[in-house]
GROMACS .gro file of C-alpha atoms in nm:
model
  340
    1MET     CA    1   8.276 -16.449  -2.770
    2ARG     CA    2   7.953 -16.529  -2.591
    3ARG     CA    3   7.635 -16.408  -2.747
    4GLN     CA    4   7.435 -16.171  -2.538
    5GLN     CA    5   7.101 -16.331  -2.462
    6ARG     CA    6   6.803 -16.122  -2.558
    7ILE     CA    7   6.510 -16.100  -2.321
    8PRO     CA    8   6.201 -16.201  -2.523
    9PHE     CA    9   5.963 -15.974  -2.335
   10GLU     CA   10   6.014 -15.620  -2.221
   11LEU     CA   11   5.904 -15.521  -1.873
   12ARG     CA   12   5.636 -15.288  -2.005
   13ASP     CA   13   5.488 -15.581  -2.198
   14LEU     CA   14   5.465 -15.792  -1.883
   15ALA     CA   15   5.321 -15.516  -1.664
   16PRO     CA   16   4.959 -15.549  -1.789
   17VAL     CA   17   4.973 -15.928  -1.747
   18ILE     CA   18   5.111 -15.892  -1.394
   19SER     CA   19   4.839 -15.638  -1.311
   20LEU     CA   20   4.572 -15.881  -1.434
   21MET     CA   21   4.718 -16.166  -1.229
   22ILE     CA   22   4.729 -15.953  -0.914
   23ILE     CA   23   4.365 -15.849  -0.959
   24VAL     CA   24   4.254 -16.210  -1.018
   25VAL     CA   25   4.442 -16.338  -0.710
   26PHE     CA   26   4.294 -16.058  -0.497
   27PHE     CA   27   3.935 -16.141  -0.593
   28LEU     CA   28   3.995 -16.515  -0.553
   29ALA     CA   29   4.104 -16.445  -0.197
   30THR     CA   30   3.827 -16.200  -0.105
   31SER     CA   31   3.519 -16.334  -0.286
   32ASP     CA   32   3.384 -16.688  -0.261
   33SER     CA   33   3.162 -16.649  -0.568
   34PHE     CA   34   3.461 -16.553  -0.784
   35TRP     CA   35   3.574 -16.917  -0.787
   36LYS     CA   36   3.265 -17.035  -0.976
   37LEU     CA   37   3.260 -17.114  -1.347
   38ALA     CA   38   2.962 -16.882  -1.379
   39THR     CA   39   3.202 -16.595  -1.312
   40LEU     CA   40   3.411 -16.695  -1.611
   41ARG     CA   41   3.102 -16.689  -1.831
   42GLN     CA   42   3.010 -16.345  -1.699
   43VAL     CA   43   3.359 -16.217  -1.775
   44LEU     CA   44   3.335 -16.350  -2.131
   45GLN     CA   45   2.986 -16.214  -2.185
   46GLN     CA   46   3.043 -15.870  -2.034
   47GLY     CA   47   3.384 -15.829  -2.194
   48SER     CA   48   3.276 -15.932  -2.544
   49VAL     CA   49   3.120 -15.596  -2.636
   50LEU     CA   50   3.421 -15.409  -2.500
   51ALA     CA   51   3.656 -15.641  -2.689
   52ILE     CA   52   3.474 -15.585  -3.019
   53VAL     CA   53   3.477 -15.207  -2.984
   54ALA     CA   54   3.833 -15.198  -2.846
   55ALA     CA   55   3.959 -15.400  -3.144
   56GLY     CA   56   3.867 -15.122  -3.386
   57LEU     CA   57   3.980 -14.854  -3.145
   58THR     CA   58   4.322 -15.021  -3.135
   59PHE     CA   59   4.368 -14.945  -3.506
   60VAL     CA   60   4.285 -14.579  -3.447
   61LEU     CA   61   4.518 -14.537  -3.149
   62LEU     CA   62   4.801 -14.717  -3.329
   63CYS     CA   63   4.796 -14.452  -3.603
   64ALA     CA   64   4.802 -14.176  -3.338
   65GLU     CA   65   4.437 -14.076  -3.373
   66ILE     CA   66   4.131 -14.099  -3.147
   67ASP     CA   67   3.764 -14.166  -3.217
   68LEU     CA   68   3.525 -14.011  -2.966
   69SER     CA   69   3.215 -14.123  -3.155
   70VAL     CA   70   3.233 -14.499  -3.098
   71GLY     CA   71   2.972 -14.503  -2.822
   72MET     CA   72   2.717 -14.302  -3.018
   73VAL     CA   73   2.789 -14.485  -3.344
   74ALA     CA   74   2.715 -14.807  -3.155
   75LEU     CA   75   2.393 -14.651  -3.025
   76TRP     CA   76   2.288 -14.528  -3.370
   77THR     CA   77   2.353 -14.868  -3.526
   78ALA     CA   78   2.144 -15.047  -3.265
   79CYS     CA   79   1.863 -14.789  -3.285
   80LEU     CA   80   1.844 -14.810  -3.663
   81CYS     CA   81   1.842 -15.190  -3.643
   82GLY     CA   82   1.558 -15.187  -3.389
   83TRP     CA   83   1.359 -14.931  -3.586
   84MET     CA   84   1.390 -15.125  -3.911
   85PHE     CA   85   1.298 -15.449  -3.736
   86GLN     CA   86   0.982 -15.302  -3.585
   87HIS     CA   87   0.880 -15.100  -3.893
   88TRP     CA   88   0.941 -15.364  -4.160
   89GLY     CA   89   0.585 -15.317  -4.285
   90TRP     CA   90   0.649 -14.947  -4.350
   91ILE     CA   91   0.972 -15.034  -4.531
   92ALA     CA   92   0.800 -15.299  -4.741
   93GLU     CA   93   0.529 -15.054  -4.844
   94ARG     CA   94   0.748 -14.758  -4.936
   95VAL     CA   95   1.074 -14.917  -5.046
   96PHE     CA   96   0.973 -15.249  -5.197
   97GLN     CA   97   0.623 -15.139  -5.305
   98GLN     CA   98   0.470 -15.452  -5.158
   99GLY     CA   99   0.201 -15.291  -4.946
  100ALA     CA  100   0.192 -15.287  -4.570
  101PRO     CA  101   0.160 -15.649  -4.452
  102ALA     CA  102  -0.102 -15.746  -4.199
  103ALA     CA  103  -0.010 -15.816  -3.841
  104ASP     CA  104  -0.070 -16.189  -3.880
  105VAL     CA  105   0.151 -16.223  -4.189
  106ALA     CA  106   0.483 -16.394  -4.130
  107MET     CA  107   0.790 -16.172  -4.142
  108PRO     CA  108   0.973 -16.198  -4.478
  109GLY     CA  109   1.318 -16.349  -4.481
  110TRP     CA  110   1.483 -16.029  -4.600
  111VAL     CA  111   1.388 -15.828  -4.291
  112ILE     CA  112   1.652 -15.946  -4.046
  113PRO     CA  113   1.952 -15.935  -4.287
  114LEU     CA  114   1.841 -15.589  -4.398
  115ALA     CA  115   1.788 -15.470  -4.040
  116ILE     CA  116   2.141 -15.579  -3.950
  117GLY     CA  117   2.328 -15.502  -4.271
  118VAL     CA  118   2.200 -15.151  -4.340
  119PRO     CA  119   2.288 -15.014  -3.991
  120LEU     CA  120   2.639 -15.157  -4.021
  121VAL     CA  121   2.680 -14.994  -4.361
  122THR     CA  122   2.572 -14.658  -4.215
  123ALA     CA  123   2.823 -14.703  -3.933
  124VAL     CA  124   3.102 -14.754  -4.184
  125LEU     CA  125   2.986 -14.448  -4.378
  126LEU     CA  126   3.004 -14.239  -4.060
  127GLY     CA  127   3.358 -14.366  -4.000
  128LEU     CA  128   3.457 -14.291  -4.359
  129LEU     CA  129   3.313 -13.943  -4.329
  130SER     CA  130   3.508 -13.880  -4.008
  131GLY     CA  131   3.826 -14.006  -4.172
  132LEU     CA  132   3.782 -13.804  -4.490
  133LEU     CA  133   3.711 -13.485  -4.297
  134THR     CA  134   4.012 -13.549  -4.073
  135ALA     CA  135   4.246 -13.610  -4.367
  136TRP     CA  136   4.107 -13.325  -4.578
  137SER     CA  137   4.086 -13.057  -4.310
  138ARG     CA  138   4.401 -13.172  -4.126
  139MET     CA  139   4.223 -13.101  -3.800
  140PRO     CA  140   4.270 -13.330  -3.500
  141SER     CA  141   4.053 -13.638  -3.523
  142PHE     CA  142   3.909 -13.585  -3.176
  143ILE     CA  143   3.741 -13.264  -3.295
  144ILE     CA  144   3.590 -13.426  -3.604
  145THR     CA  145   3.477 -13.737  -3.417
  146LEU     CA  146   3.339 -13.522  -3.135
  147ALA     CA  147   3.109 -13.357  -3.387
  148MET     CA  148   3.026 -13.698  -3.536
  149MET     CA  149   2.936 -13.818  -3.187
  150TYR     CA  150   2.664 -13.554  -3.164
  151VAL     CA  151   2.548 -13.633  -3.517
  152ALA     CA  152   2.504 -14.001  -3.433
  153GLN     CA  153   2.343 -13.929  -3.097
  154GLY     CA  154   2.101 -13.677  -3.246
  155SER     CA  155   2.011 -13.913  -3.529
  156ALA     CA  156   1.935 -14.191  -3.280
  157ARG     CA  157   1.715 -13.960  -3.073
  158TYR     CA  158   1.527 -13.835  -3.377
  159LEU     CA  159   1.472 -14.184  -3.513
  160THR     CA  160   1.355 -14.353  -3.194
  161ARG     CA  161   1.171 -14.059  -3.033
  162SER     CA  162   1.313 -14.188  -2.702
  163GLU     CA  163   1.119 -14.514  -2.736
  164THR     CA  164   1.251 -14.859  -2.647
  165LEU     CA  165   1.277 -15.081  -2.954
  166ASP     CA  166   1.291 -15.455  -3.003
  167VAL     CA  167   1.583 -15.622  -3.184
  168PRO     CA  168   1.601 -15.931  -3.409
  169PRO     CA  169   1.605 -16.271  -3.235
  170VAL     CA  170   1.945 -16.355  -3.383
  171LEU     CA  171   2.100 -16.067  -3.188
  172LYS     CA  172   1.934 -16.188  -2.868
  173MET     CA  173   2.077 -16.533  -2.932
  174ILE     CA  174   2.429 -16.396  -2.991
  175GLY     CA  175   2.407 -16.171  -2.685
  176ASN     CA  176   2.269 -16.425  -2.435
  177ARG     CA  177   2.332 -16.780  -2.553
  178GLY     CA  178   2.637 -16.990  -2.620
  179ILE     CA  179   2.787 -17.337  -2.657
  180ASP     CA  180   2.789 -17.573  -2.360
  181VAL     CA  181   3.148 -17.687  -2.310
  182THR     CA  182   3.068 -17.868  -1.985
  183GLU     CA  183   2.760 -17.897  -1.768
  184ARG     CA  184   2.860 -17.582  -1.582
  185LEU     CA  185   3.053 -17.386  -1.841
  186ASN     CA  186   2.883 -17.214  -2.134
  187VAL     CA  187   3.091 -17.014  -2.383
  188PRO     CA  188   2.882 -16.720  -2.514
  189TYR     CA  189   2.844 -16.665  -2.886
  190SER     CA  190   2.933 -16.301  -2.828
  191ALA     CA  191   3.272 -16.403  -2.685
  192MET     CA  192   3.341 -16.622  -2.987
  193LEU     CA  193   3.249 -16.334  -3.217
  194ALA     CA  194   3.479 -16.102  -3.024
  195LEU     CA  195   3.761 -16.357  -3.045
  196ALA     CA  196   3.715 -16.389  -3.421
  197ILE     CA  197   3.730 -16.011  -3.465
  198MET     CA  198   4.040 -15.992  -3.245
  199VAL     CA  199   4.214 -16.267  -3.442
  200VAL     CA  200   4.134 -16.101  -3.775
  201GLY     CA  201   4.257 -15.767  -3.641
  202HIS     CA  202   4.580 -15.928  -3.517
  203LEU     CA  203   4.644 -16.096  -3.851
  204VAL     CA  204   4.584 -15.769  -4.035
  205LEU     CA  205   4.821 -15.575  -3.812
  206VAL     CA  206   5.099 -15.833  -3.812
  207HIS     CA  207   5.087 -16.002  -4.151
  208THR     CA  208   4.967 -15.738  -4.399
  209ARG     CA  209   5.118 -15.431  -4.559
  210PHE     CA  210   4.826 -15.225  -4.430
  211GLY     CA  211   4.912 -15.326  -4.073
  212ARG     CA  212   5.274 -15.221  -4.118
  213TYR     CA  213   5.158 -14.889  -4.258
  214VAL     CA  214   4.938 -14.835  -3.952
  215TYR     CA  215   5.240 -14.870  -3.724
  216MET     CA  216   5.448 -14.647  -3.951
  217VAL     CA  217   5.187 -14.371  -3.956
  218GLY     CA  218   5.154 -14.383  -3.579
  219GLY     CA  219   5.527 -14.400  -3.515
  220ASN     CA  220   5.638 -14.118  -3.744
  221ARG     CA  221   5.381 -13.979  -3.983
  222GLU     CA  222   5.617 -13.751  -4.171
  223ALA     CA  223   5.868 -14.030  -4.226
  224ALA     CA  224   5.587 -14.257  -4.345
  225ARG     CA  225   5.470 -13.990  -4.589
  226LEU     CA  226   5.822 -13.944  -4.724
  227ALA     CA  227   5.844 -14.322  -4.766
  228GLY     CA  228   5.546 -14.315  -4.998
  229VAL     CA  229   5.272 -14.418  -4.756
  230ARG     CA  230   4.940 -14.247  -4.815
  231THR     CA  231   4.895 -14.147  -4.454
  232GLY     CA  232   4.555 -13.987  -4.504
  233LEU     CA  233   4.416 -14.306  -4.657
  234ILE     CA  234   4.544 -14.510  -4.362
  235VAL     CA  235   4.369 -14.275  -4.118
  236VAL     CA  236   4.045 -14.299  -4.315
  237ALA     CA  237   4.061 -14.679  -4.321
  238CYS     CA  238   4.133 -14.703  -3.947
  239LEU     CA  239   3.840 -14.476  -3.857
  240ALA     CA  240   3.613 -14.680  -4.085
  241ILE     CA  241   3.727 -15.004  -3.918
  242CYS     CA  242   3.666 -14.849  -3.577
  243ALA     CA  243   3.315 -14.743  -3.676
  244LEU     CA  244   3.238 -15.092  -3.807
  245THR     CA  245   3.344 -15.261  -3.484
  246ALA     CA  246   3.153 -15.000  -3.286
  247GLY     CA  247   2.842 -15.084  -3.486
  248ILE     CA  248   2.890 -15.457  -3.429
  249GLY     CA  249   2.942 -15.396  -3.059
  250GLY     CA  250   2.625 -15.187  -3.042
  251LEU     CA  251   2.422 -15.464  -3.205
  252VAL     CA  252   2.564 -15.731  -2.973
  253ASN     CA  253   2.500 -15.514  -2.668
  254ALA     CA  254   2.140 -15.451  -2.778
  255GLY     CA  255   2.094 -15.826  -2.819
  256ARG     CA  256   2.239 -15.889  -2.474
  257LEU     CA  257   1.989 -15.642  -2.325
  258ASN     CA  258   1.705 -15.777  -2.547
  259SER     CA  259   1.616 -15.424  -2.662
  260VAL     CA  260   1.766 -15.089  -2.753
  261SER     CA  261   1.716 -14.757  -2.577
  262LEU     CA  262   1.894 -14.424  -2.567
  263ASP     CA  263   2.057 -14.489  -2.229
  264GLN     CA  264   2.272 -14.772  -2.368
  265ASN     CA  265   2.642 -14.735  -2.447
  266ALA     CA  266   2.679 -14.422  -2.233
  267ASP     CA  267   3.016 -14.538  -2.093
  268LEU     CA  268   3.125 -14.746  -2.391
  269LEU     CA  269   3.378 -14.494  -2.524
  270LEU     CA  270   3.564 -14.437  -2.198
  271ASN     CA  271   3.558 -14.807  -2.107
  272ALA     CA  272   3.693 -14.910  -2.448
  273VAL     CA  273   3.972 -14.651  -2.434
  274ALA     CA  274   4.061 -14.767  -2.082
  275CYS     CA  275   4.081 -15.128  -2.205
  276VAL     CA  276   4.314 -15.042  -2.492
  277VAL     CA  277   4.541 -14.824  -2.280
  278LEU     CA  278   4.543 -15.076  -1.992
  279GLY     CA  279   4.679 -15.333  -2.232
  280GLY     CA  280   4.978 -15.113  -2.309
  281THR     CA  281   4.881 -14.946  -2.637
  282SER     CA  282   5.021 -14.596  -2.653
  283LEU     CA  283   4.792 -14.297  -2.697
  284PHE     CA  284   5.067 -14.140  -2.909
  285GLY     CA  285   5.061 -14.414  -3.173
  286GLY     CA  286   5.297 -14.676  -3.311
  287GLU     CA  287   5.305 -14.894  -2.998
  288GLY     CA  288   5.057 -15.168  -2.914
  289SER     CA  289   4.894 -15.483  -3.044
  290MET     CA  290   4.571 -15.679  -3.042
  291PRO     CA  291   4.688 -15.929  -2.774
  292LYS     CA  292   4.762 -15.634  -2.548
  293THR     CA  293   4.409 -15.509  -2.600
  294VAL     CA  294   4.279 -15.852  -2.498
  295ILE     CA  295   4.472 -15.826  -2.171
  296GLY     CA  296   4.330 -15.479  -2.114
  297VAL     CA  297   3.973 -15.598  -2.174
  298LEU     CA  298   4.018 -15.888  -1.933
  299THR     CA  299   4.170 -15.659  -1.669
  300PHE     CA  300   3.887 -15.407  -1.693
  301THR     CA  301   3.612 -15.670  -1.697
  302VAL     CA  302   3.755 -15.876  -1.411
  303LEU     CA  303   3.798 -15.562  -1.202
  304ASN     CA  304   3.444 -15.445  -1.267
  305LEU     CA  305   3.288 -15.786  -1.201
  306GLY     CA  306   3.505 -15.864  -0.901
  307LEU     CA  307   3.419 -15.539  -0.724
  308ALA     CA  308   3.049 -15.610  -0.783
  309GLN     CA  309   3.082 -15.946  -0.606
  310ILE     CA  310   3.243 -15.812  -0.287
  311ASN     CA  311   2.963 -15.764  -0.035
  312TRP     CA  312   3.146 -15.531   0.202
  313ILE     CA  313   3.192 -15.267  -0.070
  314ASP     CA  314   2.883 -15.055  -0.130
  315ASP     CA  315   2.779 -14.915  -0.466
  316LEU     CA  316   2.899 -14.564  -0.383
  317ALA     CA  317   3.255 -14.677  -0.307
  318ARG     CA  318   3.278 -14.931  -0.592
  319GLN     CA  319   3.314 -14.668  -0.864
  320LEU     CA  320   3.577 -14.484  -0.660
  321LEU     CA  321   3.781 -14.799  -0.602
  322MET     CA  322   3.763 -14.894  -0.966
  323GLY     CA  323   3.891 -14.551  -1.067
  324VAL     CA  324   4.178 -14.570  -0.818
  325VAL     CA  325   4.285 -14.917  -0.932
  326LEU     CA  326   4.268 -14.817  -1.299
  327LEU     CA  327   4.468 -14.503  -1.226
  328VAL     CA  328   4.741 -14.698  -1.047
  329ALA     CA  329   4.762 -14.955  -1.326
  330LEU     CA  330   4.781 -14.688  -1.597
  331VAL     CA  331   5.049 -14.493  -1.411
  332ILE     CA  332   5.262 -14.804  -1.361
  333ASN     CA  333   5.233 -14.899  -1.728
  334GLY     CA  334   5.318 -14.543  -1.831
  335VAL     CA  335   5.625 -14.522  -1.607
  336LEU     CA  336   5.757 -14.853  -1.737
  337ALA     CA  337   5.699 -14.746  -2.096
  338LYS     CA  338   5.882 -14.418  -2.034
  339ARG     CA  339   6.182 -14.602  -1.889
  340GLU     CA  340   6.198 -14.828  -2.192
   0.00000   0.00000   0.00000
């Protein structure tokens, strides 16, 4: 009896890749500047923040939850970092009892690690709080994280007083510099950081018990609970991971823009969700992976950058076309997933 050959890839897994290839071929044919290596660097640099945030959001969507606060958590983290960096004298006087240093005194070595570490810790605490409230109250996570979104946004406004703040030089270096691979190609540090986070996330989801529990909770929460999985703890951990990556993304984005202001990260939530869903991760949980999120980030970034390089499309029509293309891609992926 002949063995029935198994197809290694399902059609719904190939659909996002095919969509990305079609978009790339279209822009290669319609835009002369799209052929340049500088375009590849722009894709890597612009997509790095989305990739970092989407990596954590993948964990949340896989366990059938949603986090609406990622954009504002990213904003809060960057604002707190900028405030601590600019007010290190105030911190030294009141926290470390060292007295306010003079303007000509060199900045102590503890300032930059503290200005980066403390905001990330607060981001994780916000994610833990969202997860604990979701698990304890048994309310939908989008309601809890919606409230947390306003908490983070209000905290950022209160702290900065709507002022533009400077950020540590290391963030500017990560956001704007990179390693020269060739004379024309420079790989940004932010892209390498995003790749590292994606790889760690993939290893956790595929090769750890926690990753298997995430898929189980998203696929059938009641069955996972009956199997002995502490579903509430998994939800809390996923929301904390999502808040951490949102904080890292906010810091990298502030470094890329060389400052932090309240108008940053306004579209970060919707763009990150679009990237994850474009890659084929289900909004209903239990279906998706980190490589799929990478494909979604590349698709979104290439589409956004390619439309900006086409001269015969004005700014008013660019947003409309991007929405139409995203809608078509999402519908196709959804239809294929439903058939499977």
